[in-house]
Coordinates of C-alpha atoms and ligand atoms in Angstrom, one line a residue:
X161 CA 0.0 0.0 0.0
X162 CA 2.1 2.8 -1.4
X163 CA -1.0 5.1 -1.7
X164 CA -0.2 9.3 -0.3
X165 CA -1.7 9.5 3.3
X166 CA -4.3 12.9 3.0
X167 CA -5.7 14.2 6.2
X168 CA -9.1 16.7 6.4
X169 CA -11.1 17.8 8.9
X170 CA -14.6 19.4 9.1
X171 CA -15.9 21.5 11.9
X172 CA -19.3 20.5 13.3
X173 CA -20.8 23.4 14.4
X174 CA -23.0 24.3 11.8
X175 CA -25.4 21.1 11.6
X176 CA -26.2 20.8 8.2
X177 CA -23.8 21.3 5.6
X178 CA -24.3 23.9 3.0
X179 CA -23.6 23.8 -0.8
X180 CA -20.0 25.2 -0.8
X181 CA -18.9 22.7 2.0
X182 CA -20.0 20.0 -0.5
X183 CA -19.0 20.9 -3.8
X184 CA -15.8 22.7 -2.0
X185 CA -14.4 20.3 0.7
X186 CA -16.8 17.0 1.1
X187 CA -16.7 15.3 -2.6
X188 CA -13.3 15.8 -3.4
X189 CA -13.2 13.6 0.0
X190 CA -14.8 11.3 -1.6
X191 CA -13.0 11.4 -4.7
X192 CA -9.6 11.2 -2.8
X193 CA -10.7 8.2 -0.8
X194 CA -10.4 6.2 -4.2
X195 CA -6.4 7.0 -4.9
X196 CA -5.5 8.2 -1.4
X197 CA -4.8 6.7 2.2
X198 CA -7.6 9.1 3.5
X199 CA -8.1 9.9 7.3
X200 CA -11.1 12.4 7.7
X201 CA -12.3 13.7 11.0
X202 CA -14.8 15.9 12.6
X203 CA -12.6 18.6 14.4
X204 CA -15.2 18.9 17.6
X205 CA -11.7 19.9 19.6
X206 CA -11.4 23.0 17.0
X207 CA -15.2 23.9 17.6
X208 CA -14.7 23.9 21.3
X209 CA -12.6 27.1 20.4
X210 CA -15.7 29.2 20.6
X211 CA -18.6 28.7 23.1
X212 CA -20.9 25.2 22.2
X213 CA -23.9 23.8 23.8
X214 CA -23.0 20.7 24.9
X215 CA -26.4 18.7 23.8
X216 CA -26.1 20.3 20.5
X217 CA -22.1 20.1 19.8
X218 CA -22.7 16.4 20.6
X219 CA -26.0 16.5 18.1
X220 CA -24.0 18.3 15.3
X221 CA -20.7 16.2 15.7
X222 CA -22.9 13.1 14.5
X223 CA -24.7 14.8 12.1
X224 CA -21.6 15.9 10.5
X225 CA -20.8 12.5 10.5
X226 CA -24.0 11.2 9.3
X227 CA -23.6 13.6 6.1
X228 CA -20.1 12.8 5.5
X229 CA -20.9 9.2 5.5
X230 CA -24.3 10.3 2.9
X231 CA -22.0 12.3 0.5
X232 CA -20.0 8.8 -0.2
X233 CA -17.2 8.2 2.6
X234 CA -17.0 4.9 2.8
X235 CA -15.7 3.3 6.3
X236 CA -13.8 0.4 4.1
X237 CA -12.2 3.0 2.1
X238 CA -11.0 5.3 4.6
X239 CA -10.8 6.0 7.9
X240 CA -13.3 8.4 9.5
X241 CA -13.1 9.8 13.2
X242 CA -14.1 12.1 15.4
X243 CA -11.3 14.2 16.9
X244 CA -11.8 13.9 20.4
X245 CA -11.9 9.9 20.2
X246 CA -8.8 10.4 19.7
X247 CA -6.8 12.0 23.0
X248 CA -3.2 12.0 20.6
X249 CA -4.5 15.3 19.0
X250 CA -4.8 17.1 22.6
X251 CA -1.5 15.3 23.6
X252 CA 0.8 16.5 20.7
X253 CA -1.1 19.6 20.4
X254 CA 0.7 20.6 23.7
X255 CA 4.0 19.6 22.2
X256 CA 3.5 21.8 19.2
X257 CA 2.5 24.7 21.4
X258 CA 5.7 24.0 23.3
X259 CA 7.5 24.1 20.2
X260 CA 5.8 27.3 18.6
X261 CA 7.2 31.0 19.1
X262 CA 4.8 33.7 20.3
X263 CA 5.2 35.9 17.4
X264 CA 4.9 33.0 14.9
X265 CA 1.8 32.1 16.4
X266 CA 0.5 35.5 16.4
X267 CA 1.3 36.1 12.8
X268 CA -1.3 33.6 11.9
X269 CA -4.0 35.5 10.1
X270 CA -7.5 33.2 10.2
X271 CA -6.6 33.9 14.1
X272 CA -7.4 37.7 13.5
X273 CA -10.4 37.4 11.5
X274 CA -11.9 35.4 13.8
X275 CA -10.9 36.6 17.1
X276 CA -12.3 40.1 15.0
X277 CA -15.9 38.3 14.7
X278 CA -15.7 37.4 18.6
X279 CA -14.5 40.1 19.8
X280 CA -10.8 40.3 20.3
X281 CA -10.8 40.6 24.3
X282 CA -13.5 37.8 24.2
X283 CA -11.6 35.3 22.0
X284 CA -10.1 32.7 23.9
X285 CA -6.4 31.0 24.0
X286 CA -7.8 28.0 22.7
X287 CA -9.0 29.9 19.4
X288 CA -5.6 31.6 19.5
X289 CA -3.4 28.3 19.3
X290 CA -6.2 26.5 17.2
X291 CA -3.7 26.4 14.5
X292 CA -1.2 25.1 16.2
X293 CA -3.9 22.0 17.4
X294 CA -3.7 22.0 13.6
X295 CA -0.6 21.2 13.3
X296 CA -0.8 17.9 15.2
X297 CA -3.5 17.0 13.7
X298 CA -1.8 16.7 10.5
X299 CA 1.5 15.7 11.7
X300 CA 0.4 12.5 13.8
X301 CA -0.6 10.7 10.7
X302 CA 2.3 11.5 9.1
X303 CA -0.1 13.0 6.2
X304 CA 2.0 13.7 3.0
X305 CA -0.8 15.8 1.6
X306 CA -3.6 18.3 3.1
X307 CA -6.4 18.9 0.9
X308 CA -7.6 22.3 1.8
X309 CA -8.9 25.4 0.4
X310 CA -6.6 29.1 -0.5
X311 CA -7.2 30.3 3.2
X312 CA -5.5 27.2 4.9
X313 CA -2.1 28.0 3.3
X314 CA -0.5 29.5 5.7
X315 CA -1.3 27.0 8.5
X316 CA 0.4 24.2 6.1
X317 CA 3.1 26.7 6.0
X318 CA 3.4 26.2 10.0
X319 CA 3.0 23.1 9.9
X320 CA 6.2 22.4 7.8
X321 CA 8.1 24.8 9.8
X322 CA 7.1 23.2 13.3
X323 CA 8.0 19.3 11.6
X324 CA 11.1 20.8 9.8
X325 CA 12.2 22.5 13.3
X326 CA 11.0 19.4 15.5
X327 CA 12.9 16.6 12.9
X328 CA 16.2 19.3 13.2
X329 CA 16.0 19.5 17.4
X330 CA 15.3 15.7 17.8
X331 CA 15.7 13.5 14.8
X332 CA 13.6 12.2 11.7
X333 CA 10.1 12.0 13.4
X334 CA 7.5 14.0 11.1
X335 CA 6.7 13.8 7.6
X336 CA 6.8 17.2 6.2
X337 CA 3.2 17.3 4.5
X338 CA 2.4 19.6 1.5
X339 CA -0.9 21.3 0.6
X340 CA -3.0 19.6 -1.3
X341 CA -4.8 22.7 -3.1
X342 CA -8.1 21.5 -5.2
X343 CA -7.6 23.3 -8.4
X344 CA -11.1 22.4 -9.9
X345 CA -13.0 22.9 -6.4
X346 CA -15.9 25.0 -7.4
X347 CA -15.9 28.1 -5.5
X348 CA -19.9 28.6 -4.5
X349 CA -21.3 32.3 -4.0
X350 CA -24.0 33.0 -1.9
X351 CA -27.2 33.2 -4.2
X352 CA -28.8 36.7 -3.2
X353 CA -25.1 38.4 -3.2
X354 CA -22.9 36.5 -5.3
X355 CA -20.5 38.7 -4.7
X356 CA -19.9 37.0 -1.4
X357 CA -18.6 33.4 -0.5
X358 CA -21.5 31.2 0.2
X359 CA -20.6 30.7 4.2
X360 CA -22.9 29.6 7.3
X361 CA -21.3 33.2 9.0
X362 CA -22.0 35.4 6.0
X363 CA -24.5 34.4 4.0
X364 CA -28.4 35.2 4.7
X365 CA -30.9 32.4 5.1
X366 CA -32.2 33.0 1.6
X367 CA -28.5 32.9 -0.1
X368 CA -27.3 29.9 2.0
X369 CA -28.5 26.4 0.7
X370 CA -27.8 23.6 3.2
X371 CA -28.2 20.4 2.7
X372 CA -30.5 18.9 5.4
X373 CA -33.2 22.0 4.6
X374 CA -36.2 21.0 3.3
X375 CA -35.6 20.1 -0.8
X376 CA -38.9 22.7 -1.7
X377 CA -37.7 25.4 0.5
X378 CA -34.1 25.1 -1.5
X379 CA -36.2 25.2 -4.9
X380 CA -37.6 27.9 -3.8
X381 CA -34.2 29.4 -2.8
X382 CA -32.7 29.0 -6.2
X383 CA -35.6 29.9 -8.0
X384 CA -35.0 33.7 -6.5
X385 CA -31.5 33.6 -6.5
X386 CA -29.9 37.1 -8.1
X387 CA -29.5 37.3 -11.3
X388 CA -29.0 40.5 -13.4
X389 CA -30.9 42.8 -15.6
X390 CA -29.9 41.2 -19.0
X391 CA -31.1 38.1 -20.3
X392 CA -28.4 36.0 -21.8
X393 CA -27.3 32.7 -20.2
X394 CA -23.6 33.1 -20.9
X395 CA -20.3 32.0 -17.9
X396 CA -19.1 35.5 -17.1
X397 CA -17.8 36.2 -13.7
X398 CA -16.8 39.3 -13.9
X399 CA -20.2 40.7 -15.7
X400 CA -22.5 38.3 -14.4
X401 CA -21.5 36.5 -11.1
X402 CA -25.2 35.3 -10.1
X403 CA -25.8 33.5 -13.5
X404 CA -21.9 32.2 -13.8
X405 CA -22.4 31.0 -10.2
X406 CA -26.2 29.0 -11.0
X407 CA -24.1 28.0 -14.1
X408 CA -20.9 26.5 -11.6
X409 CA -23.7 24.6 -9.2
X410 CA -25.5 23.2 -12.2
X411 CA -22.1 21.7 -13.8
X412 CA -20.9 20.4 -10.7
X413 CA -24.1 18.3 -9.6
X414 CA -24.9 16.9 -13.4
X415 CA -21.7 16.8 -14.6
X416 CA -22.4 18.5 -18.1
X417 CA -19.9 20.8 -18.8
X418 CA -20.3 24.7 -18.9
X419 CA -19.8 25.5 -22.6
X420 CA -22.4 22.0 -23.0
X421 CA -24.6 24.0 -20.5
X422 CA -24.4 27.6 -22.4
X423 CA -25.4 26.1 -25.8
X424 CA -28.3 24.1 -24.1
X425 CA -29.8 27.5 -22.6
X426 CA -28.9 30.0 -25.4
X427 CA -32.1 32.1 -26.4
X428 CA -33.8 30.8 -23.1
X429 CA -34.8 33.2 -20.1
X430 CA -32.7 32.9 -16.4
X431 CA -36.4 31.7 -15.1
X432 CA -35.8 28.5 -17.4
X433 CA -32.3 28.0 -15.5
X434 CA -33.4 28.4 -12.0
X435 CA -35.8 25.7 -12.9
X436 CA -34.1 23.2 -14.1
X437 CA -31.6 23.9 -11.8
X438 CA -34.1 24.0 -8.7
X439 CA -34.9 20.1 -9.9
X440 CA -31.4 19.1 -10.1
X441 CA -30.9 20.4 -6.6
X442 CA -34.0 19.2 -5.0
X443 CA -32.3 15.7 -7.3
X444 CA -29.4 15.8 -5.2
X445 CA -30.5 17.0 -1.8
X446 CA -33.4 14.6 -1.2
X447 CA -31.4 11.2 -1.7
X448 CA -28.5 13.2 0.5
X449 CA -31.4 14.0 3.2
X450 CA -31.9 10.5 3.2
X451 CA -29.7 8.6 4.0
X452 CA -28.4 11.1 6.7
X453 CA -31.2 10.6 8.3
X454 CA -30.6 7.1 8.1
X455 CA -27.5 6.9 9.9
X456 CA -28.8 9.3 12.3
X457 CA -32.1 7.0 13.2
X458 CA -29.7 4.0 13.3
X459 CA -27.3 5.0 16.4
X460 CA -25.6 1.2 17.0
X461 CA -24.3 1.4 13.4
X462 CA -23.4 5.3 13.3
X463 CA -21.6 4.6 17.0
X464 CA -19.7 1.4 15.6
X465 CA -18.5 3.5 12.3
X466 CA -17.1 5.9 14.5
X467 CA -15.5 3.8 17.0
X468 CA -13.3 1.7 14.6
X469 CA -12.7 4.8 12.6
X470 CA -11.2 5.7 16.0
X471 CA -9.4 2.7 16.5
X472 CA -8.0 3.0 13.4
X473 CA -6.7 6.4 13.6
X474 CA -5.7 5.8 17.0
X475 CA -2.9 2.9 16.2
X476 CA -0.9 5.5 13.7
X477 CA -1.5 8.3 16.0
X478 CA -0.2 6.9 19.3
X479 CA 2.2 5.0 17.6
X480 CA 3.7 8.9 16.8
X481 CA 2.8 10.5 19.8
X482 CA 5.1 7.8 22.0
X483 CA 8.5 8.9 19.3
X484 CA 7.8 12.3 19.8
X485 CA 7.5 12.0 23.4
X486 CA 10.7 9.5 23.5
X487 CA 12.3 11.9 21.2
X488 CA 11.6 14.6 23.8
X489 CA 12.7 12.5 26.9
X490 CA 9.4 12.6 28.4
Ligands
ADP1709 P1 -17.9 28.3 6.2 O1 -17.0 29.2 5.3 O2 -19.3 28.3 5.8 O3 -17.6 28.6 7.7 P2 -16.0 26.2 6.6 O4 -15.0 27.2 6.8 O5 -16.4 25.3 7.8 O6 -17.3 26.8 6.0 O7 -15.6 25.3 5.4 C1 -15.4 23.9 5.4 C2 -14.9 23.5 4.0 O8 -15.8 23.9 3.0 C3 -13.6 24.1 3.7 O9 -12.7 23.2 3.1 C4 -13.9 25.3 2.7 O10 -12.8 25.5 1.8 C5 -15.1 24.7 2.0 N1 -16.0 25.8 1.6 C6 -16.7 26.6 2.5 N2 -17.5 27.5 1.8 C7 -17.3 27.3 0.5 C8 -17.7 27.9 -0.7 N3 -18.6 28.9 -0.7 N4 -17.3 27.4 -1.9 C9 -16.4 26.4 -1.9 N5 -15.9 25.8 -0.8 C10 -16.3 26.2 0.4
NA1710 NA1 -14.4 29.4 5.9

Protein backbone atom coordinates (compact mmCIF):
# COMPACT_ATOMS: atom_id res chain seq x y z
CA UNK A 1 0.00 0.00 0.00
CA UNK A 2 2.11 2.83 -1.37
CA UNK A 3 -1.04 5.10 -1.72
CA UNK A 4 -0.18 9.29 -0.27
CA UNK A 5 -1.74 9.51 3.33
CA UNK A 6 -4.27 12.89 3.01
CA UNK A 7 -5.74 14.22 6.19
CA UNK A 8 -9.10 16.71 6.39
CA UNK A 9 -11.14 17.79 8.89
CA UNK A 10 -14.57 19.36 9.11
CA UNK A 11 -15.94 21.47 11.88
CA UNK A 12 -19.33 20.52 13.30
CA UNK A 13 -20.75 23.43 14.43
CA UNK A 14 -22.95 24.30 11.83
CA UNK A 15 -25.42 21.11 11.56
CA UNK A 16 -26.24 20.85 8.22
CA UNK A 17 -23.85 21.33 5.62
CA UNK A 18 -24.35 23.86 2.99
CA UNK A 19 -23.63 23.83 -0.83
CA UNK A 20 -20.01 25.21 -0.76
CA UNK A 21 -18.86 22.67 2.00
CA UNK A 22 -19.99 20.04 -0.53
CA UNK A 23 -19.01 20.91 -3.77
CA UNK A 24 -15.78 22.74 -2.04
CA UNK A 25 -14.39 20.30 0.69
CA UNK A 26 -16.85 16.96 1.11
CA UNK A 27 -16.66 15.28 -2.55
CA UNK A 28 -13.33 15.83 -3.40
CA UNK A 29 -13.24 13.62 -0.05
CA UNK A 30 -14.77 11.33 -1.59
CA UNK A 31 -13.03 11.35 -4.71
CA UNK A 32 -9.62 11.25 -2.83
CA UNK A 33 -10.68 8.24 -0.82
CA UNK A 34 -10.44 6.23 -4.17
CA UNK A 35 -6.44 7.01 -4.87
CA UNK A 36 -5.55 8.15 -1.41
CA UNK A 37 -4.78 6.75 2.20
CA UNK A 38 -7.56 9.15 3.47
CA UNK A 39 -8.06 9.92 7.34
CA UNK A 40 -11.06 12.43 7.67
CA UNK A 41 -12.28 13.74 11.04
CA UNK A 42 -14.85 15.87 12.57
CA UNK A 43 -12.64 18.64 14.40
CA UNK A 44 -15.15 18.90 17.59
CA UNK A 45 -11.70 19.93 19.63
CA UNK A 46 -11.39 22.99 17.00
CA UNK A 47 -15.17 23.86 17.62
CA UNK A 48 -14.73 23.93 21.27
CA UNK A 49 -12.64 27.07 20.37
CA UNK A 50 -15.71 29.23 20.65
CA UNK A 51 -18.65 28.71 23.10
CA UNK A 52 -20.89 25.25 22.22
CA UNK A 53 -23.88 23.80 23.83
CA UNK A 54 -22.96 20.67 24.94
CA UNK A 55 -26.40 18.70 23.77
CA UNK A 56 -26.13 20.26 20.45
CA UNK A 57 -22.12 20.11 19.78
CA UNK A 58 -22.69 16.41 20.60
CA UNK A 59 -26.02 16.49 18.13
CA UNK A 60 -24.05 18.33 15.32
CA UNK A 61 -20.70 16.19 15.69
CA UNK A 62 -22.95 13.14 14.53
CA UNK A 63 -24.66 14.80 12.12
CA UNK A 64 -21.58 15.92 10.49
CA UNK A 65 -20.75 12.50 10.46
CA UNK A 66 -24.03 11.21 9.29
CA UNK A 67 -23.64 13.63 6.14
CA UNK A 68 -20.06 12.84 5.47
CA UNK A 69 -20.87 9.16 5.54
CA UNK A 70 -24.32 10.34 2.87
CA UNK A 71 -21.96 12.29 0.52
CA UNK A 72 -20.02 8.80 -0.25
CA UNK A 73 -17.21 8.23 2.65
CA UNK A 74 -16.98 4.87 2.82
CA UNK A 75 -15.71 3.30 6.35
CA UNK A 76 -13.79 0.42 4.10
CA UNK A 77 -12.21 2.98 2.07
CA UNK A 78 -10.95 5.31 4.64
CA UNK A 79 -10.78 6.03 7.91
CA UNK A 80 -13.32 8.42 9.51
CA UNK A 81 -13.11 9.76 13.18
CA UNK A 82 -14.11 12.08 15.41
CA UNK A 83 -11.32 14.18 16.88
CA UNK A 84 -11.79 13.91 20.39
CA UNK A 85 -11.90 9.86 20.19
CA UNK A 86 -8.78 10.43 19.67
CA UNK A 87 -6.75 12.01 22.95
CA UNK A 88 -3.20 11.95 20.56
CA UNK A 89 -4.54 15.29 19.04
CA UNK A 90 -4.76 17.09 22.56
CA UNK A 91 -1.53 15.25 23.61
CA UNK A 92 0.85 16.54 20.74
CA UNK A 93 -1.07 19.63 20.40
CA UNK A 94 0.68 20.60 23.67
CA UNK A 95 4.03 19.63 22.16
CA UNK A 96 3.47 21.83 19.20
CA UNK A 97 2.48 24.68 21.38
CA UNK A 98 5.74 24.02 23.32
CA UNK A 99 7.47 24.15 20.20
CA UNK A 100 5.80 27.34 18.55
CA UNK A 101 7.16 30.99 19.11
CA UNK A 102 4.81 33.70 20.33
CA UNK A 103 5.24 35.90 17.42
CA UNK A 104 4.95 33.00 14.91
CA UNK A 105 1.78 32.13 16.37
CA UNK A 106 0.48 35.46 16.40
CA UNK A 107 1.26 36.12 12.76
CA UNK A 108 -1.29 33.63 11.87
CA UNK A 109 -4.05 35.49 10.07
CA UNK A 110 -7.49 33.17 10.18
CA UNK A 111 -6.62 33.86 14.07
CA UNK A 112 -7.43 37.66 13.47
CA UNK A 113 -10.36 37.42 11.49
CA UNK A 114 -11.88 35.35 13.77
CA UNK A 115 -10.91 36.62 17.06
CA UNK A 116 -12.32 40.06 14.99
CA UNK A 117 -15.94 38.29 14.72
CA UNK A 118 -15.70 37.42 18.56
CA UNK A 119 -14.50 40.12 19.81
CA UNK A 120 -10.78 40.34 20.34
CA UNK A 121 -10.78 40.63 24.27
CA UNK A 122 -13.52 37.76 24.17
CA UNK A 123 -11.61 35.30 22.04
CA UNK A 124 -10.12 32.70 23.90
CA UNK A 125 -6.41 30.96 24.00
CA UNK A 126 -7.75 28.05 22.66
CA UNK A 127 -8.99 29.91 19.40
CA UNK A 128 -5.63 31.63 19.54
CA UNK A 129 -3.44 28.27 19.26
CA UNK A 130 -6.21 26.51 17.19
CA UNK A 131 -3.66 26.45 14.54
CA UNK A 132 -1.21 25.09 16.17
CA UNK A 133 -3.93 21.95 17.37
CA UNK A 134 -3.72 22.01 13.58
CA UNK A 135 -0.60 21.16 13.35
CA UNK A 136 -0.78 17.91 15.18
CA UNK A 137 -3.50 17.01 13.75
CA UNK A 138 -1.81 16.71 10.53
CA UNK A 139 1.50 15.69 11.71
CA UNK A 140 0.38 12.54 13.82
CA UNK A 141 -0.56 10.65 10.72
CA UNK A 142 2.29 11.50 9.09
CA UNK A 143 -0.12 12.99 6.19
CA UNK A 144 1.97 13.67 2.96
CA UNK A 145 -0.79 15.84 1.58
CA UNK A 146 -3.57 18.32 3.06
CA UNK A 147 -6.39 18.92 0.89
CA UNK A 148 -7.56 22.32 1.80
CA UNK A 149 -8.94 25.38 0.41
CA UNK A 150 -6.62 29.05 -0.52
CA UNK A 151 -7.16 30.30 3.24
CA UNK A 152 -5.49 27.22 4.95
CA UNK A 153 -2.13 28.01 3.35
CA UNK A 154 -0.52 29.47 5.69
CA UNK A 155 -1.26 27.04 8.46
CA UNK A 156 0.35 24.24 6.14
CA UNK A 157 3.08 26.68 5.98
CA UNK A 158 3.44 26.19 10.03
CA UNK A 159 3.03 23.11 9.91
CA UNK A 160 6.20 22.42 7.84
CA UNK A 161 8.09 24.81 9.77
CA UNK A 162 7.06 23.24 13.27
CA UNK A 163 7.99 19.32 11.59
CA UNK A 164 11.11 20.84 9.84
CA UNK A 165 12.23 22.49 13.31
CA UNK A 166 10.97 19.44 15.52
CA UNK A 167 12.85 16.62 12.92
CA UNK A 168 16.22 19.33 13.15
CA UNK A 169 15.97 19.48 17.43
CA UNK A 170 15.25 15.74 17.78
CA UNK A 171 15.74 13.46 14.84
CA UNK A 172 13.62 12.18 11.68
CA UNK A 173 10.06 11.99 13.38
CA UNK A 174 7.50 13.98 11.07
CA UNK A 175 6.67 13.84 7.65
CA UNK A 176 6.80 17.15 6.20
CA UNK A 177 3.16 17.32 4.50
CA UNK A 178 2.39 19.55 1.51
CA UNK A 179 -0.89 21.34 0.65
CA UNK A 180 -3.02 19.58 -1.26
CA UNK A 181 -4.84 22.70 -3.09
CA UNK A 182 -8.08 21.52 -5.22
CA UNK A 183 -7.56 23.27 -8.42
CA UNK A 184 -11.10 22.37 -9.86
CA UNK A 185 -13.01 22.89 -6.43
CA UNK A 186 -15.88 24.98 -7.44
CA UNK A 187 -15.86 28.07 -5.51
CA UNK A 188 -19.91 28.58 -4.53
CA UNK A 189 -21.28 32.33 -3.97
CA UNK A 190 -23.99 33.04 -1.92
CA UNK A 191 -27.22 33.23 -4.24
CA UNK A 192 -28.78 36.66 -3.19
CA UNK A 193 -25.15 38.38 -3.24
CA UNK A 194 -22.95 36.54 -5.34
CA UNK A 195 -20.46 38.65 -4.65
CA UNK A 196 -19.91 37.02 -1.40
CA UNK A 197 -18.61 33.44 -0.53
CA UNK A 198 -21.49 31.19 0.17
CA UNK A 199 -20.64 30.73 4.24
CA UNK A 200 -22.87 29.56 7.25
CA UNK A 201 -21.29 33.18 8.96
CA UNK A 202 -22.04 35.40 5.97
CA UNK A 203 -24.46 34.43 3.96
CA UNK A 204 -28.36 35.23 4.75
CA UNK A 205 -30.94 32.36 5.10
CA UNK A 206 -32.19 33.02 1.59
CA UNK A 207 -28.46 32.86 -0.14
CA UNK A 208 -27.27 29.90 1.95
CA UNK A 209 -28.51 26.44 0.68
CA UNK A 210 -27.79 23.63 3.16
CA UNK A 211 -28.20 20.39 2.66
CA UNK A 212 -30.55 18.93 5.37
CA UNK A 213 -33.21 21.97 4.61
CA UNK A 214 -36.25 21.00 3.31
CA UNK A 215 -35.59 20.14 -0.84
CA UNK A 216 -38.89 22.68 -1.73
CA UNK A 217 -37.71 25.43 0.47
CA UNK A 218 -34.09 25.09 -1.55
CA UNK A 219 -36.23 25.17 -4.85
CA UNK A 220 -37.57 27.88 -3.76
CA UNK A 221 -34.16 29.37 -2.83
CA UNK A 222 -32.70 28.99 -6.17
CA UNK A 223 -35.62 29.88 -8.01
CA UNK A 224 -35.03 33.71 -6.45
CA UNK A 225 -31.46 33.60 -6.53
CA UNK A 226 -29.86 37.09 -8.13
CA UNK A 227 -29.53 37.26 -11.27
CA UNK A 228 -28.98 40.54 -13.43
CA UNK A 229 -30.92 42.76 -15.55
CA UNK A 230 -29.89 41.23 -18.95
CA UNK A 231 -31.11 38.11 -20.31
CA UNK A 232 -28.41 36.02 -21.79
CA UNK A 233 -27.28 32.73 -20.18
CA UNK A 234 -23.59 33.06 -20.94
CA UNK A 235 -20.29 32.05 -17.88
CA UNK A 236 -19.13 35.54 -17.09
CA UNK A 237 -17.75 36.23 -13.66
CA UNK A 238 -16.75 39.25 -13.88
CA UNK A 239 -20.21 40.73 -15.70
CA UNK A 240 -22.52 38.30 -14.42
CA UNK A 241 -21.49 36.53 -11.15
CA UNK A 242 -25.23 35.31 -10.15
CA UNK A 243 -25.80 33.49 -13.54
CA UNK A 244 -21.89 32.24 -13.77
CA UNK A 245 -22.39 30.98 -10.16
CA UNK A 246 -26.24 29.05 -11.01
CA UNK A 247 -24.06 28.03 -14.07
CA UNK A 248 -20.95 26.54 -11.57
CA UNK A 249 -23.67 24.58 -9.24
CA UNK A 250 -25.52 23.24 -12.17
CA UNK A 251 -22.14 21.66 -13.82
CA UNK A 252 -20.88 20.38 -10.72
CA UNK A 253 -24.14 18.31 -9.58
CA UNK A 254 -24.93 16.88 -13.41
CA UNK A 255 -21.71 16.76 -14.56
CA UNK A 256 -22.43 18.47 -18.11
CA UNK A 257 -19.92 20.80 -18.77
CA UNK A 258 -20.32 24.68 -18.92
CA UNK A 259 -19.81 25.54 -22.57
CA UNK A 260 -22.44 21.96 -22.98
CA UNK A 261 -24.61 24.03 -20.54
CA UNK A 262 -24.40 27.59 -22.39
CA UNK A 263 -25.40 26.08 -25.79
CA UNK A 264 -28.26 24.06 -24.08
CA UNK A 265 -29.79 27.53 -22.60
CA UNK A 266 -28.91 29.97 -25.43
CA UNK A 267 -32.05 32.05 -26.42
CA UNK A 268 -33.83 30.78 -23.05
CA UNK A 269 -34.77 33.24 -20.07
CA UNK A 270 -32.75 32.85 -16.42
CA UNK A 271 -36.39 31.74 -15.09
CA UNK A 272 -35.79 28.53 -17.37
CA UNK A 273 -32.31 28.05 -15.49
CA UNK A 274 -33.45 28.44 -12.00
CA UNK A 275 -35.82 25.74 -12.92
CA UNK A 276 -34.10 23.24 -14.14
CA UNK A 277 -31.58 23.94 -11.83
CA UNK A 278 -34.07 24.05 -8.66
CA UNK A 279 -34.94 20.13 -9.86
CA UNK A 280 -31.41 19.10 -10.13
CA UNK A 281 -30.86 20.44 -6.64
CA UNK A 282 -33.96 19.24 -5.00
CA UNK A 283 -32.28 15.74 -7.33
CA UNK A 284 -29.41 15.78 -5.24
CA UNK A 285 -30.51 16.96 -1.75
CA UNK A 286 -33.39 14.57 -1.17
CA UNK A 287 -31.39 11.18 -1.65
CA UNK A 288 -28.48 13.24 0.46
CA UNK A 289 -31.36 13.97 3.21
CA UNK A 290 -31.93 10.50 3.21
CA UNK A 291 -29.69 8.62 3.96
CA UNK A 292 -28.39 11.07 6.73
CA UNK A 293 -31.20 10.58 8.28
CA UNK A 294 -30.64 7.13 8.09
CA UNK A 295 -27.51 6.92 9.95
CA UNK A 296 -28.78 9.26 12.30
CA UNK A 297 -32.06 6.95 13.17
CA UNK A 298 -29.70 4.04 13.31
CA UNK A 299 -27.26 4.99 16.39
CA UNK A 300 -25.64 1.17 17.05
CA UNK A 301 -24.32 1.43 13.44
CA UNK A 302 -23.45 5.34 13.28
CA UNK A 303 -21.58 4.62 17.01
CA UNK A 304 -19.71 1.37 15.56
CA UNK A 305 -18.46 3.49 12.29
CA UNK A 306 -17.14 5.91 14.46
CA UNK A 307 -15.50 3.80 17.03
CA UNK A 308 -13.35 1.68 14.59
CA UNK A 309 -12.70 4.79 12.56
CA UNK A 310 -11.16 5.66 15.97
CA UNK A 311 -9.40 2.68 16.47
CA UNK A 312 -8.01 2.97 13.39
CA UNK A 313 -6.66 6.41 13.64
CA UNK A 314 -5.70 5.81 16.97
CA UNK A 315 -2.86 2.91 16.20
CA UNK A 316 -0.89 5.46 13.73
CA UNK A 317 -1.50 8.31 15.96
CA UNK A 318 -0.18 6.93 19.34
CA UNK A 319 2.16 4.96 17.61
CA UNK A 320 3.71 8.90 16.78
CA UNK A 321 2.76 10.49 19.80
CA UNK A 322 5.07 7.75 21.96
CA UNK A 323 8.50 8.89 19.34
CA UNK A 324 7.79 12.26 19.75
CA UNK A 325 7.53 11.96 23.35
CA UNK A 326 10.66 9.52 23.53
CA UNK A 327 12.26 11.86 21.24
CA UNK A 328 11.58 14.58 23.81
CA UNK A 329 12.73 12.47 26.93
CA UNK A 330 9.35 12.55 28.38
P1 LIG B 1 -17.85 28.32 6.23
O1 LIG B 1 -17.01 29.20 5.33
O2 LIG B 1 -19.28 28.27 5.80
O3 LIG B 1 -17.64 28.60 7.69
P2 LIG B 1 -16.01 26.18 6.61
O4 LIG B 1 -14.95 27.19 6.83
O5 LIG B 1 -16.41 25.32 7.78
O6 LIG B 1 -17.30 26.85 6.00
O7 LIG B 1 -15.56 25.26 5.40
C1 LIG B 1 -15.43 23.88 5.39
C2 LIG B 1 -14.90 23.50 4.04
O8 LIG B 1 -15.81 23.91 3.00
C3 LIG B 1 -13.55 24.15 3.71
O9 LIG B 1 -12.71 23.19 3.10
C4 LIG B 1 -13.89 25.26 2.73
O10 LIG B 1 -12.84 25.49 1.82
C5 LIG B 1 -15.14 24.72 2.04
N1 LIG B 1 -16.04 25.82 1.64
C6 LIG B 1 -16.72 26.61 2.49
N2 LIG B 1 -17.46 27.51 1.81
C7 LIG B 1 -17.25 27.29 0.49
C8 LIG B 1 -17.74 27.89 -0.71
N3 LIG B 1 -18.61 28.89 -0.69
N4 LIG B 1 -17.31 27.40 -1.90
C9 LIG B 1 -16.43 26.36 -1.93
N5 LIG B 1 -15.94 25.76 -0.84
C10 LIG B 1 -16.33 26.20 0.37
NA1 LIG C 1 -14.35 29.39 5.92
Amino acid sequence: LDRPRVLSGIQPTAGSFHLGNYLGAVRQWVALQESHDAFYMVVDLHAITVPQDPAELRRNTRIAAAQLLAAGLDPERCTLFVQSHVPEHAQLGWVMNCLTGFGEASRMTQFKDKAAKQGADRASVGLFTYPILQVADILLYQAHQVPVGEDQRQHIELTRDLAERFNGRYGDTFTIPAPYILKETAKIYDLQDPSIKMSKSASTPKGLINLLDEPKATAKKVKSAVTDTDTVIRYDTENKPGVSNLLTIHSSLTGTSIPELEREYEGKMYGALKTDLAEVMVEFVTPFRDRTQEYLDDPETLDSILAKGAEKARAVAAETLATTYDRLGL
